[in-house]
Amino acid sequence: MKNKAAKKAALYGIMVALAFTLSYLEHLFPLPVGIPGVKLGLANIVVLTALYILTPAEAVPVAAIRILLAGLTFGNAFSMLYSLAGGAVSFLVMWAGKKSPLSPVGVSVLGGVSHNVGQLAAAALITRSAGIFWYLPVLLAAGVGTGLLNGAIALPVIRRLSKSAD
Amino acid sequence: MKKADLILIAGVLIAAGILALVFFLKPAVAGDAAVVEIDGVETAAYPLTEERCETIETPYGKNILVIKDGGASVQDADCPDRVCAKHRAISMAGEQIVCLPHRLVVRIVGAEAPSGVDALAQ
């Protein structure tokens, strides 16, 4: 029992650290696409993995702590707000997607797309301008691309970790 | 990858394509004025025909709006990301520059065609 708790604590630590590092990497090397808001979202590899190898309720803190840490260290109040909006929406959608016939890659695509939609909705609320939805087609397509990439990376990780789980 | 994944991806891409067609294939109409909105409230409108440089004070920070050669652009801003300042000049009705940290939208309006943006807002 005690051993299990220790194992879980270590796993949480590794996952939060990994997600945080991936966020930081992306912050250091932003994508040179020139479209505001488009990024790879590599931290979602970790959140997606957590969703599969832990229970969804256990994966929530991994996603939330990552956003808080990233916002406090190299973001600002605004970027944290958008991250939270995108993160919350994508987490709920991926959770639902996990129960569907989709593979982790499909769930990752769902996550990428819904993350962008959530951020855009937050931006529209804050500026009170529906015109921001002009970006929607671009962000939908970008979400598919980044979701595919992250899903392709997460898939073998999930497979291996599920096997070693007791 | 499963069949369901492919259906999802195709569905999203088709939706994005249809939206893009609806939004972007409208004939571009040159605008008449640049409207400044802070927190969704219109605070100023400048005709595109007159060259000017305005400092816009929002409760969150400053943006410098330049109107030149029939287009509007944000020359500089003290927001953290300065995405607005990197945006190219806008001149067609419906185009906009958004500064999220300052909750500022600069929008081009035209007298003739109502923009897709306005249609969406309703």
GROMACS .gro file of C-alpha atoms in nm:
model
  288
    1MET     CA    1   0.000   0.000   0.000
    2LYS     CA    2   0.275   0.239   0.103
    3ASN     CA    3   0.480   0.130  -0.192
    4LYS     CA    4   0.195   0.208  -0.427
    5ALA     CA    5   0.160   0.560  -0.291
    6ALA     CA    6   0.532   0.620  -0.337
    7LYS     CA    7   0.516   0.489  -0.690
    8LYS     CA    8   0.227   0.718  -0.771
    9ALA     CA    9   0.402   1.022  -0.622
   10ALA     CA   10   0.709   0.952  -0.834
   11LEU     CA   11   0.497   0.907  -1.146
   12TYR     CA   12   0.317   1.237  -1.086
   13GLY     CA   13   0.649   1.412  -1.036
   14ILE     CA   14   0.792   1.274  -1.359
   15MET     CA   15   0.483   1.361  -1.560
   16VAL     CA   16   0.450   1.717  -1.429
   17ALA     CA   17   0.823   1.775  -1.484
   18LEU     CA   18   0.807   1.635  -1.836
   19ALA     CA   19   0.499   1.837  -1.932
   20PHE     CA   20   0.654   2.150  -1.783
   21THR     CA   21   0.983   2.097  -1.970
   22LEU     CA   22   0.801   2.044  -2.299
   23SER     CA   23   0.607   2.368  -2.244
   24TYR     CA   24   0.933   2.548  -2.173
   25LEU     CA   25   1.096   2.408  -2.487
   26GLU     CA   26   0.808   2.538  -2.693
   27HIS     CA   27   0.834   2.872  -2.524
   28LEU     CA   28   1.204   2.889  -2.618
   29PHE     CA   29   1.151   2.781  -2.978
   30PRO     CA   30   0.817   2.909  -3.101
   31LEU     CA   31   0.694   2.781  -3.436
   32PRO     CA   32   0.791   3.024  -3.712
   33VAL     CA   33   0.447   3.018  -3.874
   34GLY     CA   34   0.344   3.374  -3.797
   35ILE     CA   35  -0.007   3.281  -3.690
   36PRO     CA   36  -0.078   3.390  -3.334
   37GLY     CA   37  -0.181   3.102  -3.111
   38VAL     CA   38  -0.048   2.817  -3.325
   39LYS     CA   39   0.191   2.592  -3.139
   40LEU     CA   40   0.268   2.223  -3.119
   41GLY     CA   41   0.126   2.168  -2.771
   42LEU     CA   42   0.385   1.902  -2.694
   43ALA     CA   43   0.281   1.899  -2.327
   44ASN     CA   44  -0.035   1.727  -2.444
   45ILE     CA   45   0.172   1.414  -2.511
   46VAL     CA   46   0.208   1.384  -2.135
   47VAL     CA   47  -0.153   1.472  -2.056
   48LEU     CA   48  -0.273   1.218  -2.313
   49THR     CA   49  -0.045   0.952  -2.170
   50ALA     CA   50  -0.167   1.032  -1.818
   51LEU     CA   51  -0.525   0.998  -1.935
   52TYR     CA   52  -0.455   0.643  -2.053
   53ILE     CA   53  -0.219   0.502  -1.792
   54LEU     CA   54  -0.379   0.675  -1.490
   55THR     CA   55  -0.747   0.733  -1.425
   56PRO     CA   56  -0.887   1.053  -1.578
   57ALA     CA   57  -0.935   1.206  -1.232
   58GLU     CA   58  -0.568   1.140  -1.160
   59ALA     CA   59  -0.465   1.303  -1.487
   60VAL     CA   60  -0.638   1.634  -1.403
   61PRO     CA   61  -0.367   1.755  -1.160
   62VAL     CA   62  -0.093   1.676  -1.415
   63ALA     CA   63  -0.261   1.902  -1.670
   64ALA     CA   64  -0.353   2.174  -1.419
   65ILE     CA   65  -0.017   2.194  -1.239
   66ARG     CA   66   0.166   2.210  -1.572
   67ILE     CA   67  -0.042   2.512  -1.679
   68LEU     CA   68   0.003   2.687  -1.343
   69LEU     CA   69   0.379   2.630  -1.342
   70ALA     CA   70   0.424   2.740  -1.702
   71GLY     CA   71   0.207   3.049  -1.647
   72LEU     CA   72   0.397   3.150  -1.335
   73THR     CA   73   0.747   3.097  -1.469
   74PHE     CA   74   0.747   3.211  -1.831
   75GLY     CA   75   0.393   3.318  -1.907
   76ASN     CA   76   0.173   3.594  -1.775
   77ALA     CA   77  -0.178   3.624  -1.640
   78PHE     CA   78  -0.322   3.641  -1.991
   79SER     CA   79  -0.139   3.347  -2.136
   80MET     CA   80  -0.231   3.143  -1.827
   81LEU     CA   81  -0.598   3.230  -1.872
   82TYR     CA   82  -0.594   3.114  -2.234
   83SER     CA   83  -0.400   2.803  -2.145
   84LEU     CA   84  -0.652   2.719  -1.875
   85ALA     CA   85  -0.944   2.771  -2.112
   86GLY     CA   86  -0.785   2.557  -2.383
   87GLY     CA   87  -0.657   2.299  -2.136
   88ALA     CA   88  -0.989   2.253  -1.960
   89VAL     CA   89  -1.188   2.218  -2.282
   90SER     CA   90  -0.940   1.980  -2.442
   91PHE     CA   91  -0.914   1.768  -2.128
   92LEU     CA   92  -1.290   1.720  -2.104
   93VAL     CA   93  -1.317   1.643  -2.475
   94MET     CA   94  -1.028   1.393  -2.463
   95TRP     CA   95  -1.182   1.228  -2.158
   96ALA     CA   96  -1.506   1.180  -2.351
   97GLY     CA   97  -1.309   1.074  -2.659
   98LYS     CA   98  -1.129   0.802  -2.466
   99LYS     CA   99  -1.463   0.623  -2.425
  100SER     CA  100  -1.531   0.640  -2.801
  101PRO     CA  101  -1.394   0.400  -3.064
  102LEU     CA  102  -1.110   0.645  -3.134
  103SER     CA  103  -0.749   0.536  -3.087
  104PRO     CA  104  -0.517   0.756  -2.876
  105VAL     CA  105  -0.414   0.930  -3.201
  106GLY     CA  106  -0.774   1.027  -3.270
  107VAL     CA  107  -0.819   1.139  -2.911
  108SER     CA  108  -0.505   1.352  -2.948
  109VAL     CA  109  -0.653   1.515  -3.260
  110LEU     CA  110  -0.973   1.583  -3.064
  111GLY     CA  111  -0.758   1.740  -2.792
  112GLY     CA  112  -0.562   1.962  -3.031
  113VAL     CA  113  -0.872   2.085  -3.211
  114SER     CA  114  -1.076   2.147  -2.895
  115HIS     CA  115  -0.783   2.320  -2.727
  116ASN     CA  116  -0.771   2.573  -3.010
  117VAL     CA  117  -1.148   2.617  -3.008
  118GLY     CA  118  -1.144   2.674  -2.630
  119GLN     CA  119  -0.870   2.936  -2.656
  120LEU     CA  120  -1.046   3.112  -2.937
  121ALA     CA  121  -1.371   3.118  -2.738
  122ALA     CA  122  -1.183   3.266  -2.442
  123ALA     CA  123  -1.031   3.530  -2.668
  124ALA     CA  124  -1.372   3.614  -2.814
  125LEU     CA  125  -1.517   3.647  -2.463
  126ILE     CA  126  -1.236   3.871  -2.342
  127THR     CA  127  -1.234   4.106  -2.639
  128ARG     CA  128  -1.612   4.069  -2.678
  129SER     CA  129  -1.554   4.039  -3.048
  130ALA     CA  130  -1.702   3.753  -3.247
  131GLY     CA  131  -1.481   3.853  -3.538
  132ILE     CA  132  -1.201   3.655  -3.381
  133PHE     CA  133  -1.368   3.341  -3.512
  134TRP     CA  134  -1.212   3.431  -3.846
  135TYR     CA  135  -0.916   3.236  -3.715
  136LEU     CA  136  -1.127   2.925  -3.664
  137PRO     CA  137  -1.055   2.746  -3.996
  138VAL     CA  138  -0.680   2.794  -3.955
  139LEU     CA  139  -0.685   2.682  -3.593
  140LEU     CA  140  -0.903   2.378  -3.673
  141ALA     CA  141  -0.658   2.259  -3.938
  142ALA     CA  142  -0.361   2.337  -3.712
  143GLY     CA  143  -0.525   2.137  -3.430
  144VAL     CA  144  -0.550   1.834  -3.658
  145GLY     CA  145  -0.183   1.861  -3.751
  146THR     CA  146  -0.048   1.906  -3.400
  147GLY     CA  147  -0.290   1.646  -3.264
  148LEU     CA  148  -0.164   1.389  -3.516
  149LEU     CA  149   0.197   1.461  -3.427
  150ASN     CA  150   0.144   1.443  -3.051
  151GLY     CA  151  -0.075   1.135  -3.085
  152ALA     CA  152   0.187   0.958  -3.295
  153ILE     CA  153   0.447   1.028  -3.025
  154ALA     CA  154   0.217   0.934  -2.736
  155LEU     CA  155   0.088   0.608  -2.887
  156PRO     CA  156   0.403   0.395  -2.840
  157VAL     CA  157   0.457   0.550  -2.496
  158ILE     CA  158   0.105   0.453  -2.387
  159ARG     CA  159   0.148   0.100  -2.525
  160ARG     CA  160   0.473   0.037  -2.339
  161LEU     CA  161   0.364   0.195  -2.013
  162SER     CA  162   0.031   0.007  -2.011
  163LYS     CA  163   0.222  -0.321  -2.040
  164SER     CA  164   0.450  -0.244  -1.747
  165ALA     CA  165   0.167  -0.118  -1.527
  166ASP     CA  166   0.075  -0.357  -1.250
  167MET     CA  167  -0.483   0.476  -3.647
  168LYS     CA  168  -0.832   0.338  -3.673
  169LYS     CA  169  -1.112   0.405  -3.915
  170ALA     CA  170  -1.282   0.627  -3.656
  171ASP     CA  171  -0.966   0.841  -3.638
  172LEU     CA  172  -0.965   0.895  -4.012
  173ILE     CA  173  -1.333   0.987  -4.012
  174LEU     CA  174  -1.270   1.241  -3.735
  175ILE     CA  175  -0.971   1.396  -3.914
  176ALA     CA  176  -1.155   1.413  -4.246
  177GLY     CA  177  -1.458   1.566  -4.072
  178VAL     CA  178  -1.259   1.842  -3.901
  179LEU     CA  179  -1.063   1.925  -4.217
  180ILE     CA  180  -1.381   1.941  -4.425
  181ALA     CA  181  -1.541   2.169  -4.165
  182ALA     CA  182  -1.231   2.392  -4.167
  183GLY     CA  183  -1.238   2.399  -4.547
  184ILE     CA  184  -1.604   2.497  -4.561
  185LEU     CA  185  -1.555   2.770  -4.299
  186ALA     CA  186  -1.250   2.899  -4.486
  187LEU     CA  187  -1.451   2.914  -4.809
  188VAL     CA  188  -1.731   3.104  -4.636
  189PHE     CA  189  -1.495   3.347  -4.460
  190PHE     CA  190  -1.220   3.410  -4.708
  191LEU     CA  191  -1.373   3.380  -5.051
  192LYS     CA  192  -1.584   3.688  -5.006
  193PRO     CA  193  -1.477   3.955  -5.252
  194ALA     CA  194  -1.248   4.195  -5.070
  195VAL     CA  195  -1.392   4.544  -5.044
  196ALA     CA  196  -1.163   4.832  -4.958
  197GLY     CA  197  -1.267   4.979  -4.624
  198ASP     CA  198  -1.343   5.337  -4.535
  199ALA     CA  199  -1.242   5.367  -4.173
  200ALA     CA  200  -1.055   5.196  -3.891
  201VAL     CA  201  -1.272   5.141  -3.584
  202VAL     CA  202  -1.107   5.101  -3.245
  203GLU     CA  203  -1.281   4.882  -2.988
  204ILE     CA  204  -1.169   4.836  -2.629
  205ASP     CA  205  -1.347   4.567  -2.427
  206GLY     CA  206  -1.592   4.540  -2.715
  207VAL     CA  207  -1.688   4.908  -2.692
  208GLU     CA  208  -1.620   5.130  -2.990
  209THR     CA  209  -1.404   5.421  -2.875
  210ALA     CA  210  -1.288   5.582  -3.198
  211ALA     CA  211  -1.311   5.566  -3.576
  212TYR     CA  212  -1.054   5.712  -3.813
  213PRO     CA  213  -1.098   5.751  -4.190
  214LEU     CA  214  -0.837   5.559  -4.387
  215THR     CA  215  -0.785   5.848  -4.623
  216GLU     CA  216  -0.611   6.068  -4.366
  217GLU     CA  217  -0.264   5.978  -4.251
  218ARG     CA  218  -0.227   5.986  -3.875
  219CYS     CA  219  -0.058   5.834  -3.574
  220GLU     CA  220  -0.266   5.787  -3.261
  221THR     CA  221  -0.167   5.657  -2.921
  222ILE     CA  222  -0.455   5.446  -2.792
  223GLU     CA  223  -0.471   5.428  -2.415
  224THR     CA  224  -0.656   5.121  -2.290
  225PRO     CA  225  -0.699   5.042  -1.921
  226TYR     CA  226  -0.444   4.764  -1.981
  227GLY     CA  227  -0.174   4.949  -2.177
  228LYS     CA  228  -0.091   5.154  -2.484
  229ASN     CA  229  -0.098   5.079  -2.856
  230ILE     CA  230   0.021   5.312  -3.128
  231LEU     CA  231  -0.209   5.305  -3.429
  232VAL     CA  232  -0.078   5.432  -3.760
  233ILE     CA  233  -0.294   5.507  -4.063
  234LYS     CA  234  -0.094   5.541  -4.379
  235ASP     CA  235  -0.142   5.469  -4.750
  236GLY     CA  236  -0.505   5.371  -4.696
  237GLY     CA  237  -0.423   5.103  -4.438
  238ALA     CA  238  -0.413   5.076  -4.061
  239SER     CA  239  -0.146   4.905  -3.853
  240VAL     CA  240  -0.030   4.890  -3.494
  241GLN     CA  241   0.321   5.032  -3.495
  242ASP     CA  242   0.406   4.955  -3.137
  243ALA     CA  243   0.249   4.836  -2.813
  244ASP     CA  244   0.357   4.773  -2.457
  245CYS     CA  245   0.173   4.440  -2.435
  246PRO     CA  246   0.378   4.131  -2.353
  247ASP     CA  247   0.353   3.945  -2.684
  248ARG     CA  248   0.328   4.232  -2.937
  249VAL     CA  249   0.141   4.008  -3.178
  250CYS     CA  250  -0.062   4.313  -3.281
  251ALA     CA  251   0.251   4.511  -3.373
  252LYS     CA  252   0.376   4.227  -3.595
  253HIS     CA  253   0.049   4.217  -3.788
  254ARG     CA  254   0.060   4.360  -4.139
  255ALA     CA  255  -0.140   4.671  -4.224
  256ILE     CA  256  -0.511   4.612  -4.286
  257SER     CA  257  -0.727   4.794  -4.538
  258MET     CA  258  -1.011   4.565  -4.651
  259ALA     CA  259  -1.355   4.576  -4.488
  260GLY     CA  260  -1.381   4.311  -4.217
  261GLU     CA  261  -1.006   4.278  -4.157
  262GLN     CA  262  -0.889   4.329  -3.803
  263ILE     CA  263  -0.591   4.343  -3.574
  264VAL     CA  264  -0.643   4.210  -3.224
  265CYS     CA  265  -0.435   4.286  -2.916
  266LEU     CA  266  -0.556   4.028  -2.667
  267PRO     CA  267  -0.366   4.153  -2.359
  268HIS     CA  268  -0.512   4.502  -2.405
  269ARG     CA  269  -0.853   4.372  -2.513
  270LEU     CA  270  -0.823   4.593  -2.817
  271VAL     CA  271  -0.962   4.531  -3.164
  272VAL     CA  272  -0.887   4.751  -3.464
  273ARG     CA  273  -1.139   4.674  -3.734
  274ILE     CA  274  -1.182   4.806  -4.086
  275VAL     CA  275  -1.535   4.900  -4.178
  276GLY     CA  276  -1.670   4.977  -4.521
  277ALA     CA  277  -1.985   5.167  -4.612
  278GLU     CA  278  -2.091   4.930  -4.889
  279ALA     CA  279  -2.072   4.563  -4.799
  280PRO     CA  280  -2.138   4.448  -4.447
  281SER     CA  281  -1.843   4.234  -4.349
  282GLY     CA  282  -1.861   3.866  -4.268
  283VAL     CA  283  -1.751   3.958  -3.920
  284ASP     CA  284  -2.059   4.167  -3.855
  285ALA     CA  285  -2.280   3.897  -3.998
  286LEU     CA  286  -2.118   3.655  -3.754
  287ALA     CA  287  -2.150   3.890  -3.460
  288GLN     CA  288  -2.525   3.905  -3.507
   0.00000   0.00000   0.00000
